[in-house]
Protein backbone atom coordinates (compact mmCIF):
# COMPACT_ATOMS: atom_id res chain seq x y z
CA UNK A 1 0.00 0.00 0.00
CA UNK A 2 2.79 2.41 0.86
CA UNK A 3 4.43 1.80 -2.52
CA UNK A 4 1.15 2.46 -4.36
CA UNK A 5 0.66 5.66 -2.38
CA UNK A 6 4.19 6.90 -3.10
CA UNK A 7 4.00 6.00 -6.81
CA UNK A 8 0.71 7.87 -7.26
CA UNK A 9 2.15 10.90 -5.47
CA UNK A 10 5.34 10.82 -7.56
CA UNK A 11 3.46 10.49 -10.85
CA UNK A 12 0.55 12.87 -10.25
CA UNK A 13 1.74 15.18 -7.49
CA UNK A 14 0.25 15.52 -4.00
CA UNK A 15 -3.25 16.61 -5.10
CA UNK A 16 -3.60 14.18 -7.98
CA UNK A 17 -2.13 11.36 -5.91
CA UNK A 18 -4.59 12.06 -3.12
CA UNK A 19 -7.60 11.87 -5.44
CA UNK A 20 -6.39 8.69 -7.07
CA UNK A 21 -5.61 7.11 -3.68
CA UNK A 22 -9.16 7.87 -2.49
CA UNK A 23 -10.46 6.21 -5.67
CA UNK A 24 -8.19 3.18 -5.13
CA UNK A 25 -9.59 2.76 -1.61
CA UNK A 26 -13.17 2.94 -2.86
CA UNK A 27 -12.42 0.43 -5.62
CA UNK A 28 -10.74 -2.00 -3.21
CA UNK A 29 -13.94 -2.17 -1.19
CA UNK A 30 -16.34 -2.12 -4.13
CA UNK A 31 -14.48 -4.81 -6.08
CA UNK A 32 -13.18 -7.07 -3.35
CA UNK A 33 -14.11 -6.53 0.24
CA UNK A 34 -17.87 -6.17 -0.23
CA UNK A 35 -18.04 -9.98 -0.18
CA UNK A 36 -16.72 -10.04 3.39
CA UNK A 37 -19.98 -8.50 4.63
CA UNK A 38 -21.53 -11.93 5.00
CA UNK A 39 -18.62 -13.02 7.18
CA UNK A 40 -19.30 -10.17 9.56
CA UNK A 41 -23.06 -10.64 9.52
CA UNK A 42 -23.76 -7.32 7.79
CA UNK A 43 -25.12 -8.85 4.60
CA UNK A 44 -28.18 -10.44 6.21
CA UNK A 45 -31.72 -9.17 5.68
CA UNK A 46 -32.04 -8.57 9.44
CA UNK A 47 -29.09 -6.15 9.23
CA UNK A 48 -30.55 -4.27 6.28
CA UNK A 49 -33.72 -3.31 8.17
CA UNK A 50 -31.87 -1.85 11.17
CA UNK A 51 -31.84 1.93 11.74
CA UNK A 52 -28.84 3.77 10.28
CA UNK A 53 -27.04 4.36 13.61
CA UNK A 54 -27.36 0.67 14.52
CA UNK A 55 -25.89 -0.29 11.14
CA UNK A 56 -22.91 1.99 11.78
CA UNK A 57 -22.48 0.68 15.34
CA UNK A 58 -22.27 -2.86 13.96
CA UNK A 59 -20.66 -2.23 10.57
CA UNK A 60 -17.57 -0.22 11.54
CA UNK A 61 -16.37 -2.63 14.27
CA UNK A 62 -17.07 -5.53 11.89
CA UNK A 63 -14.85 -3.89 9.27
CA UNK A 64 -12.09 -3.34 11.84
CA UNK A 65 -12.33 -6.99 12.89
CA UNK A 66 -12.14 -8.22 9.30
CA UNK A 67 -9.06 -6.10 8.57
CA UNK A 68 -7.41 -7.31 11.74
CA UNK A 69 -8.05 -10.91 10.68
CA UNK A 70 -7.17 -10.81 6.97
CA UNK A 71 -4.24 -8.39 7.01
CA UNK A 72 -1.28 -7.41 9.13
CA UNK A 73 -2.97 -4.24 10.31
CA UNK A 74 -4.72 -4.07 13.66
CA UNK A 75 -7.81 -1.82 13.79
CA UNK A 76 -10.21 -0.74 16.53
CA UNK A 77 -13.30 1.47 16.71
CA UNK A 78 -14.45 3.76 19.52
CA UNK A 79 -17.85 5.45 19.57
CA UNK A 80 -18.16 9.07 20.69
CA UNK A 81 -21.26 11.27 20.91
CA UNK A 82 -21.21 12.61 17.33
CA UNK A 83 -18.55 10.47 15.68
CA UNK A 84 -16.71 7.18 15.55
CA UNK A 85 -12.94 7.00 15.94
CA UNK A 86 -11.52 4.31 13.65
CA UNK A 87 -7.92 3.59 14.67
CA UNK A 88 -5.32 1.65 12.71
CA UNK A 89 -2.56 0.63 15.10
CA UNK A 90 -0.32 -0.92 12.44
CA UNK A 91 -0.85 0.80 9.09
CA UNK A 92 0.27 -0.61 5.74
CA UNK A 93 0.08 2.81 4.07
CA UNK A 94 2.61 4.34 6.46
CA UNK A 95 5.25 1.63 6.11
CA UNK A 96 8.61 3.32 5.41
CA UNK A 97 7.01 6.77 5.23
CA UNK A 98 8.16 9.13 7.94
CA UNK A 99 8.51 12.88 8.28
CA UNK A 100 5.28 13.77 6.50
CA UNK A 101 3.76 17.12 7.44
CA UNK A 102 0.16 15.86 7.27
CA UNK A 103 -1.80 12.59 7.20
CA UNK A 104 -1.33 10.50 4.04
CA UNK A 105 -3.60 7.44 4.38
CA UNK A 106 -6.01 8.34 1.59
CA UNK A 107 -6.53 4.74 0.46
CA UNK A 108 -7.86 3.95 3.95
CA UNK A 109 -10.11 7.04 3.83
CA UNK A 110 -11.56 5.92 0.48
CA UNK A 111 -12.04 2.39 1.77
CA UNK A 112 -13.88 3.63 4.86
CA UNK A 113 -16.05 5.98 2.78
CA UNK A 114 -17.09 3.20 0.41
CA UNK A 115 -17.75 0.69 3.19
CA UNK A 116 -19.94 3.21 5.01
CA UNK A 117 -21.82 3.90 1.79
CA UNK A 118 -22.46 0.18 1.38
CA UNK A 119 -23.42 -0.43 5.03
CA UNK A 120 -25.80 2.54 5.06
CA UNK A 121 -27.50 1.77 1.77
CA UNK A 122 -26.01 4.64 -0.24
CA UNK A 123 -25.31 7.49 2.18
CA UNK A 124 -22.01 9.40 2.01
CA UNK A 125 -20.13 10.10 5.25
CA UNK A 126 -17.35 12.54 6.13
CA UNK A 127 -14.15 10.67 7.02
CA UNK A 128 -11.08 12.68 8.06
CA UNK A 129 -7.71 11.36 9.13
CA UNK A 130 -6.75 13.19 12.33
CA UNK A 131 -3.54 11.29 13.21
CA UNK A 132 -1.01 9.52 11.01
CA UNK A 133 2.00 7.37 11.81
CA UNK A 134 3.86 8.89 8.84
CA UNK A 135 3.37 12.34 10.41
CA UNK A 136 4.87 11.20 13.72
CA UNK A 137 1.76 9.99 15.57
CA UNK A 138 1.63 6.60 17.28
CA UNK A 139 -1.46 5.47 15.31
CA UNK A 140 -3.50 6.38 12.24
CA UNK A 141 -6.83 7.72 13.46
CA UNK A 142 -9.90 8.50 11.36
CA UNK A 143 -12.86 10.57 12.53
CA UNK A 144 -16.11 9.28 11.01
CA UNK A 145 -19.11 11.57 11.42
CA UNK A 146 -22.28 9.74 12.47
CA UNK A 147 -24.57 11.90 10.35
CA UNK A 148 -24.42 11.30 6.60
CA UNK A 149 -23.63 14.09 4.14
CA UNK A 150 -26.33 12.86 1.79
PDB file of N, CA and C in Angstrom, residues 45-124:
ATOM      1  N   UNK A  45     -30.514  -9.989   5.780  1.00  0.00           N
ATOM      2  CA  UNK A  45     -31.715  -9.167   5.680  1.00  0.00           C
ATOM      3  C   UNK A  45     -32.012  -8.477   7.007  1.00  0.00           C
ATOM      4  N   UNK A  46     -31.788  -9.165   8.118  1.00  0.00           N
ATOM      5  CA  UNK A  46     -32.039  -8.574   9.439  1.00  0.00           C
ATOM      6  C   UNK A  46     -31.188  -7.324   9.638  1.00  0.00           C
ATOM      7  N   UNK A  47     -29.965  -7.325   9.116  1.00  0.00           N
ATOM      8  CA  UNK A  47     -29.091  -6.153   9.234  1.00  0.00           C
ATOM      9  C   UNK A  47     -29.618  -5.002   8.389  1.00  0.00           C
ATOM     10  N   UNK A  48     -30.123  -5.311   7.218  1.00  0.00           N
ATOM     11  CA  UNK A  48     -30.554  -4.266   6.282  1.00  0.00           C
ATOM     12  C   UNK A  48     -31.750  -3.467   6.789  1.00  0.00           C
ATOM     13  N   UNK A  49     -32.548  -4.031   7.673  1.00  0.00           N
ATOM     14  CA  UNK A  49     -33.725  -3.312   8.166  1.00  0.00           C
ATOM     15  C   UNK A  49     -33.451  -2.537   9.458  1.00  0.00           C
ATOM     16  N   UNK A  50     -32.230  -2.603   9.959  1.00  0.00           N
ATOM     17  CA  UNK A  50     -31.868  -1.849  11.169  1.00  0.00           C
ATOM     18  C   UNK A  50     -31.822  -0.353  10.885  1.00  0.00           C
ATOM     19  N   UNK A  51     -32.021   0.485  11.906  1.00  0.00           N
ATOM     20  CA  UNK A  51     -31.841   1.932  11.736  1.00  0.00           C
ATOM     21  C   UNK A  51     -30.380   2.247  11.397  1.00  0.00           C
ATOM     22  N   UNK A  52     -30.160   3.387  10.758  1.00  0.00           N
ATOM     23  CA  UNK A  52     -28.835   3.773  10.285  1.00  0.00           C
ATOM     24  C   UNK A  52     -27.775   3.727  11.381  1.00  0.00           C
ATOM     25  N   UNK A  53     -28.049   4.313  12.548  1.00  0.00           N
ATOM     26  CA  UNK A  53     -27.041   4.356  13.613  1.00  0.00           C
ATOM     27  C   UNK A  53     -26.678   2.958  14.108  1.00  0.00           C
ATOM     28  N   UNK A  54     -27.642   2.053  14.127  1.00  0.00           N
ATOM     29  CA  UNK A  54     -27.360   0.668  14.524  1.00  0.00           C
ATOM     30  C   UNK A  54     -26.475  -0.013  13.483  1.00  0.00           C
ATOM     31  N   UNK A  55     -26.729   0.273  12.208  1.00  0.00           N
ATOM     32  CA  UNK A  55     -25.886  -0.286  11.145  1.00  0.00           C
ATOM     33  C   UNK A  55     -24.443   0.179  11.304  1.00  0.00           C
ATOM     34  N   UNK A  56     -24.260   1.457  11.601  1.00  0.00           N
ATOM     35  CA  UNK A  56     -22.909   1.993  11.780  1.00  0.00           C
ATOM     36  C   UNK A  56     -22.240   1.379  13.004  1.00  0.00           C
ATOM     37  N   UNK A  57     -23.003   1.243  14.094  1.00  0.00           N
ATOM     38  CA  UNK A  57     -22.479   0.676  15.339  1.00  0.00           C
ATOM     39  C   UNK A  57     -22.011  -0.770  15.152  1.00  0.00           C
ATOM     40  N   UNK A  58     -22.646  -1.474  14.239  1.00  0.00           N
ATOM     41  CA  UNK A  58     -22.273  -2.863  13.957  1.00  0.00           C
ATOM     42  C   UNK A  58     -21.247  -2.933  12.825  1.00  0.00           C
ATOM     43  N   UNK A  59     -21.469  -2.147  11.780  1.00  0.00           N
ATOM     44  CA  UNK A  59     -20.656  -2.234  10.568  1.00  0.00           C
ATOM     45  C   UNK A  59     -19.211  -1.818  10.723  1.00  0.00           C
ATOM     46  N   UNK A  60     -18.955  -0.688  11.389  1.00  0.00           N
ATOM     47  CA  UNK A  60     -17.571  -0.221  11.541  1.00  0.00           C
ATOM     48  C   UNK A  60     -16.712  -1.182  12.368  1.00  0.00           C
ATOM     49  N   UNK A  61     -17.174  -1.637  13.532  1.00  0.00           N
ATOM     50  CA  UNK A  61     -16.370  -2.625  14.270  1.00  0.00           C
ATOM     51  C   UNK A  61     -16.184  -3.935  13.492  1.00  0.00           C
ATOM     52  N   UNK A  62     -17.200  -4.316  12.704  1.00  0.00           N
ATOM     53  CA  UNK A  62     -17.066  -5.528  11.888  1.00  0.00           C
ATOM     54  C   UNK A  62     -15.966  -5.348  10.854  1.00  0.00           C
ATOM     55  N   UNK A  63     -15.903  -4.171  10.242  1.00  0.00           N
ATOM     56  CA  UNK A  63     -14.847  -3.889   9.272  1.00  0.00           C
ATOM     57  C   UNK A  63     -13.472  -3.930   9.938  1.00  0.00           C
ATOM     58  N   UNK A  64     -13.362  -3.322  11.116  1.00  0.00           N
ATOM     59  CA  UNK A  64     -12.088  -3.336  11.842  1.00  0.00           C
ATOM     60  C   UNK A  64     -11.670  -4.770  12.166  1.00  0.00           C
ATOM     61  N   UNK A  65     -12.625  -5.593  12.558  1.00  0.00           N
ATOM     62  CA  UNK A  65     -12.334  -6.987  12.891  1.00  0.00           C
ATOM     63  C   UNK A  65     -11.862  -7.757  11.661  1.00  0.00           C
ATOM     64  N   UNK A  66     -12.527  -7.536  10.537  1.00  0.00           N
ATOM     65  CA  UNK A  66     -12.139  -8.223   9.301  1.00  0.00           C
ATOM     66  C   UNK A  66     -10.723  -7.839   8.898  1.00  0.00           C
ATOM     67  N   UNK A  67     -10.412  -6.533   8.931  1.00  0.00           N
ATOM     68  CA  UNK A  67      -9.064  -6.099   8.566  1.00  0.00           C
ATOM     69  C   UNK A  67      -8.018  -6.654   9.517  1.00  0.00           C
ATOM     70  N   UNK A  68      -8.354  -6.745  10.776  1.00  0.00           N
ATOM     71  CA  UNK A  68      -7.408  -7.305  11.744  1.00  0.00           C
ATOM     72  C   UNK A  68      -7.165  -8.790  11.480  1.00  0.00           C
ATOM     73  N   UNK A  69      -8.175  -9.476  10.930  1.00  0.00           N
ATOM     74  CA  UNK A  69      -8.054 -10.911  10.680  1.00  0.00           C
ATOM     75  C   UNK A  69      -7.392 -11.242   9.347  1.00  0.00           C
ATOM     76  N   UNK A  70      -7.663 -10.443   8.296  1.00  0.00           N
ATOM     77  CA  UNK A  70      -7.171 -10.814   6.966  1.00  0.00           C
ATOM     78  C   UNK A  70      -5.904 -10.072   6.557  1.00  0.00           C
ATOM     79  N   UNK A  71      -5.442  -9.142   7.366  1.00  0.00           N
ATOM     80  CA  UNK A  71      -4.240  -8.385   7.007  1.00  0.00           C
ATOM     81  C   UNK A  71      -3.324  -8.263   8.223  1.00  0.00           C
ATOM     82  N   UNK A  72      -2.205  -7.602   8.019  1.00  0.00           N
ATOM     83  CA  UNK A  72      -1.276  -7.415   9.134  1.00  0.00           C
ATOM     84  C   UNK A  72      -1.576  -6.151   9.929  1.00  0.00           C
ATOM     85  N   UNK A  73      -2.624  -5.441   9.544  1.00  0.00           N
ATOM     86  CA  UNK A  73      -2.970  -4.241  10.308  1.00  0.00           C
ATOM     87  C   UNK A  73      -3.949  -4.589  11.420  1.00  0.00           C
ATOM     88  N   UNK A  74      -3.832  -3.876  12.513  1.00  0.00           N
ATOM     89  CA  UNK A  74      -4.722  -4.070  13.660  1.00  0.00           C
ATOM     90  C   UNK A  74      -5.565  -2.805  13.793  1.00  0.00           C
ATOM     91  N   UNK A  75      -6.898  -2.963  13.753  1.00  0.00           N
ATOM     92  CA  UNK A  75      -7.806  -1.816  13.788  1.00  0.00           C
ATOM     93  C   UNK A  75      -8.796  -1.936  14.932  1.00  0.00           C
ATOM     94  N   UNK A  76      -9.186  -0.790  15.485  1.00  0.00           N
ATOM     95  CA  UNK A  76     -10.210  -0.736  16.530  1.00  0.00           C
ATOM     96  C   UNK A  76     -11.142   0.435  16.245  1.00  0.00           C
ATOM     97  N   UNK A  77     -12.316   0.403  16.869  1.00  0.00           N
ATOM     98  CA  UNK A  77     -13.305   1.473  16.711  1.00  0.00           C
ATOM     99  C   UNK A  77     -13.804   1.891  18.083  1.00  0.00           C
ATOM    100  N   UNK A  78     -13.903   3.194  18.280  1.00  0.00           N
ATOM    101  CA  UNK A  78     -14.447   3.755  19.521  1.00  0.00           C
ATOM    102  C   UNK A  78     -15.593   4.690  19.146  1.00  0.00           C
ATOM    103  N   UNK A  79     -16.701   4.584  19.856  1.00  0.00           N
ATOM    104  CA  UNK A  79     -17.847   5.446  19.572  1.00  0.00           C
ATOM    105  C   UNK A  79     -17.852   6.645  20.511  1.00  0.00           C
ATOM    106  N   UNK A  80     -18.005   7.828  19.937  1.00  0.00           N
ATOM    107  CA  UNK A  80     -18.157   9.075  20.690  1.00  0.00           C
ATOM    108  C   UNK A  80     -19.584   9.581  20.466  1.00  0.00           C
ATOM    109  N   UNK A  81     -19.898  10.744  21.013  1.00  0.00           N
ATOM    110  CA  UNK A  81     -21.263  11.265  20.909  1.00  0.00           C
ATOM    111  C   UNK A  81     -21.683  11.530  19.461  1.00  0.00           C
ATOM    112  N   UNK A  82     -20.850  12.221  18.692  1.00  0.00           N
ATOM    113  CA  UNK A  82     -21.213  12.605  17.327  1.00  0.00           C
ATOM    114  C   UNK A  82     -20.378  11.934  16.250  1.00  0.00           C
ATOM    115  N   UNK A  83     -19.469  11.041  16.662  1.00  0.00           N
ATOM    116  CA  UNK A  83     -18.554  10.467  15.682  1.00  0.00           C
ATOM    117  C   UNK A  83     -18.020   9.125  16.170  1.00  0.00           C
ATOM    118  N   UNK A  84     -17.445   8.400  15.239  1.00  0.00           N
ATOM    119  CA  UNK A  84     -16.710   7.183  15.547  1.00  0.00           C
ATOM    120  C   UNK A  84     -15.239   7.488  15.323  1.00  0.00           C
ATOM    121  N   UNK A  85     -14.383   6.895  16.127  1.00  0.00           N
ATOM    122  CA  UNK A  85     -12.940   7.003  15.936  1.00  0.00           C
ATOM    123  C   UNK A  85     -12.452   5.628  15.487  1.00  0.00           C
ATOM    124  N   UNK A  86     -12.046   5.549  14.228  1.00  0.00           N
ATOM    125  CA  UNK A  86     -11.522   4.311  13.653  1.00  0.00           C
ATOM    126  C   UNK A  86     -10.007   4.417  13.720  1.00  0.00           C
ATOM    127  N   UNK A  87      -9.361   3.515  14.450  1.00  0.00           N
ATOM    128  CA  UNK A  87      -7.921   3.589  14.673  1.00  0.00           C
ATOM    129  C   UNK A  87      -7.217   2.395  14.046  1.00  0.00           C
ATOM    130  N   UNK A  88      -6.179   2.691  13.266  1.00  0.00           N
ATOM    131  CA  UNK A  88      -5.315   1.652  12.710  1.00  0.00           C
ATOM    132  C   UNK A  88      -4.011   1.711  13.496  1.00  0.00           C
ATOM    133  N   UNK A  89      -3.737   0.653  14.233  1.00  0.00           N
ATOM    134  CA  UNK A  89      -2.560   0.626  15.101  1.00  0.00           C
ATOM    135  C   UNK A  89      -1.294   0.236  14.348  1.00  0.00           C
ATOM    136  N   UNK A  90      -1.439  -0.519  13.291  1.00  0.00           N
ATOM    137  CA  UNK A  90      -0.316  -0.923  12.439  1.00  0.00           C
ATOM    138  C   UNK A  90      -0.782  -0.704  11.004  1.00  0.00           C
ATOM    139  N   UNK A  91      -0.306   0.350  10.367  1.00  0.00           N
ATOM    140  CA  UNK A  91      -0.854   0.798   9.086  1.00  0.00           C
ATOM    141  C   UNK A  91       0.058   0.443   7.912  1.00  0.00           C
ATOM    142  N   UNK A  92      -0.508  -0.222   6.911  1.00  0.00           N
ATOM    143  CA  UNK A  92       0.274  -0.613   5.738  1.00  0.00           C
ATOM    144  C   UNK A  92       0.580   0.572   4.824  1.00  0.00           C
ATOM    145  N   UNK A  93      -0.187   1.630   4.903  1.00  0.00           N
ATOM    146  CA  UNK A  93       0.078   2.811   4.072  1.00  0.00           C
ATOM    147  C   UNK A  93       1.245   3.637   4.590  1.00  0.00           C
ATOM    148  N   UNK A  94       1.548   3.526   5.853  1.00  0.00           N
ATOM    149  CA  UNK A  94       2.614   4.337   6.463  1.00  0.00           C
ATOM    150  C   UNK A  94       3.962   3.633   6.505  1.00  0.00           C
ATOM    151  N   UNK A  95       4.004   2.383   6.076  1.00  0.00           N
ATOM    152  CA  UNK A  95       5.254   1.634   6.109  1.00  0.00           C
ATOM    153  C   UNK A  95       6.337   2.392   5.349  1.00  0.00           C
ATOM    154  N   UNK A  96       7.455   2.627   5.999  1.00  0.00           N
ATOM    155  CA  UNK A  96       8.611   3.322   5.408  1.00  0.00           C
ATOM    156  C   UNK A  96       8.331   4.770   5.019  1.00  0.00           C
ATOM    157  N   UNK A  97       7.284   5.358   5.524  1.00  0.00           N
ATOM    158  CA  UNK A  97       7.007   6.768   5.233  1.00  0.00           C
ATOM    159  C   UNK A  97       7.023   7.532   6.546  1.00  0.00           C
ATOM    160  N   UNK A  98       8.013   8.338   6.721  1.00  0.00           N
ATOM    161  CA  UNK A  98       8.164   9.133   7.944  1.00  0.00           C
ATOM    162  C   UNK A  98       8.401  10.585   7.554  1.00  0.00           C
ATOM    163  N   UNK A  99       8.214  11.469   8.503  1.00  0.00           N
ATOM    164  CA  UNK A  99       8.510  12.880   8.283  1.00  0.00           C
ATOM    165  C   UNK A  99       7.507  13.620   7.420  1.00  0.00           C
ATOM    166  N   UNK A 100       6.313  13.079   7.274  1.00  0.00           N
ATOM    167  CA  UNK A 100       5.275  13.769   6.500  1.00  0.00           C
ATOM    168  C   UNK A 100       4.704  14.907   7.340  1.00  0.00           C
ATOM    169  N   UNK A 101       4.288  15.978   6.694  1.00  0.00           N
ATOM    170  CA  UNK A 101       3.762  17.120   7.440  1.00  0.00           C
ATOM    171  C   UNK A 101       2.261  17.039   7.681  1.00  0.00           C
ATOM    172  N   UNK A 102       1.590  16.057   7.058  1.00  0.00           N
ATOM    173  CA  UNK A 102       0.155  15.865   7.275  1.00  0.00           C
ATOM    174  C   UNK A 102      -0.201  14.408   7.005  1.00  0.00           C
ATOM    175  N   UNK A 103      -1.389  13.977   7.413  1.00  0.00           N
ATOM    176  CA  UNK A 103      -1.798  12.588   7.200  1.00  0.00           C
ATOM    177  C   UNK A 103      -1.799  12.209   5.715  1.00  0.00           C
ATOM    178  N   UNK A 104      -1.469  10.947   5.423  1.00  0.00           N
ATOM    179  CA  UNK A 104      -1.326  10.502   4.036  1.00  0.00           C
ATOM    180  C   UNK A 104      -2.130   9.244   3.694  1.00  0.00           C
ATOM    181  N   UNK A 105      -2.928   8.735   4.590  1.00  0.00           N
ATOM    182  CA  UNK A 105      -3.600   7.443   4.382  1.00  0.00           C
ATOM    183  C   UNK A 105      -4.918   7.596   3.620  1.00  0.00           C
ATOM    184  N   UNK A 106      -4.819   8.062   2.379  1.00  0.00           N
ATOM    185  CA  UNK A 106      -6.015   8.336   1.590  1.00  0.00           C
ATOM    186  C   UNK A 106      -6.682   7.073   1.065  1.00  0.00           C
ATOM    187  N   UNK A 107      -5.915   6.006   0.876  1.00  0.00           N
ATOM    188  CA  UNK A 107      -6.534   4.744   0.461  1.00  0.00           C
ATOM    189  C   UNK A 107      -7.466   4.257   1.571  1.00  0.00           C
ATOM    190  N   UNK A 108      -7.019   4.359   2.814  1.00  0.00           N
ATOM    191  CA  UNK A 108      -7.856   3.955   3.953  1.00  0.00           C
ATOM    192  C   UNK A 108      -9.097   4.837   4.060  1.00  0.00           C
ATOM    193  N   UNK A 109      -8.952   6.137   3.799  1.00  0.00           N
ATOM    194  CA  UNK A 109     -10.110   7.042   3.829  1.00  0.00           C
ATOM    195  C   UNK A 109     -11.125   6.615   2.777  1.00  0.00           C
ATOM    196  N   UNK A 110     -10.663   6.349   1.551  1.00  0.00           N
ATOM    197  CA  UNK A 110     -11.565   5.916   0.481  1.00  0.00           C
ATOM    198  C   UNK A 110     -12.239   4.599   0.802  1.00  0.00           C
ATOM    199  N   UNK A 111     -11.491   3.680   1.388  1.00  0.00           N
ATOM    200  CA  UNK A 111     -12.045   2.388   1.769  1.00  0.00           C
ATOM    201  C   UNK A 111     -13.135   2.550   2.827  1.00  0.00           C
ATOM    202  N   UNK A 112     -12.873   3.374   3.827  1.00  0.00           N
ATOM    203  CA  UNK A 112     -13.880   3.634   4.865  1.00  0.00           C
ATOM    204  C   UNK A 112     -15.113   4.307   4.270  1.00  0.00           C
ATOM    205  N   UNK A 113     -14.910   5.290   3.391  1.00  0.00           N
ATOM    206  CA  UNK A 113     -16.047   5.979   2.778  1.00  0.00           C
ATOM    207  C   UNK A 113     -16.930   5.003   2.006  1.00  0.00           C
ATOM    208  N   UNK A 114     -16.313   4.142   1.217  1.00  0.00           N
ATOM    209  CA  UNK A 114     -17.089   3.202   0.405  1.00  0.00           C
ATOM    210  C   UNK A 114     -17.775   2.149   1.265  1.00  0.00           C
ATOM    211  N   UNK A 115     -17.116   1.686   2.316  1.00  0.00           N
ATOM    212  CA  UNK A 115     -17.746   0.687   3.186  1.00  0.00           C
ATOM    213  C   UNK A 115     -18.942   1.287   3.923  1.00  0.00           C
ATOM    214  N   UNK A 116     -18.814   2.539   4.344  1.00  0.00           N
ATOM    215  CA  UNK A 116     -19.937   3.213   5.009  1.00  0.00           C
ATOM    216  C   UNK A 116     -21.096   3.423   4.045  1.00  0.00           C
ATOM    217  N   UNK A 117     -20.774   3.730   2.809  1.00  0.00           N
ATOM    218  CA  UNK A 117     -21.820   3.896   1.788  1.00  0.00           C
ATOM    219  C   UNK A 117     -22.576   2.585   1.591  1.00  0.00           C
ATOM    220  N   UNK A 118     -21.834   1.484   1.559  1.00  0.00           N
ATOM    221  CA  UNK A 118     -22.456   0.180   1.376  1.00  0.00           C
ATOM    222  C   UNK A 118     -23.289  -0.213   2.592  1.00  0.00           C
ATOM    223  N   UNK A 119     -22.722  -0.057   3.788  1.00  0.00           N
ATOM    224  CA  UNK A 119     -23.418  -0.431   5.026  1.00  0.00           C
ATOM    225  C   UNK A 119     -24.701   0.376   5.198  1.00  0.00           C
ATOM    226  N   UNK A 120     -24.659   1.657   4.825  1.00  0.00           N
ATOM    227  CA  UNK A 120     -25.802   2.544   5.057  1.00  0.00           C
ATOM    228  C   UNK A 120     -26.835   2.507   3.939  1.00  0.00           C
ATOM    229  N   UNK A 121     -26.551   1.816   2.867  1.00  0.00           N
ATOM    230  CA  UNK A 121     -27.503   1.767   1.766  1.00  0.00           C
ATOM    231  C   UNK A 121     -27.388   2.949   0.819  1.00  0.00           C
ATOM    232  N   UNK A 122     -26.227   3.577   0.745  1.00  0.00           N
ATOM    233  CA  UNK A 122     -26.010   4.638  -0.240  1.00  0.00           C
ATOM    234  C   UNK A 122     -25.679   6.007   0.303  1.00  0.00           C
ATOM    235  N   UNK A 123     -25.647   6.182   1.607  1.00  0.00           N
ATOM    236  CA  UNK A 123     -25.310   7.492   2.185  1.00  0.00           C
ATOM    237  C   UNK A 123     -23.800   7.732   2.160  1.00  0.00           C
ATOM    238  N   UNK A 124     -23.422   8.993   1.962  1.00  0.00           N
ATOM    239  CA  UNK A 124     -22.010   9.398   2.011  1.00  0.00           C
ATOM    240  C   UNK A 124     -21.716   9.944   3.405  1.00  0.00           C
TER     241      UNK A 124
END
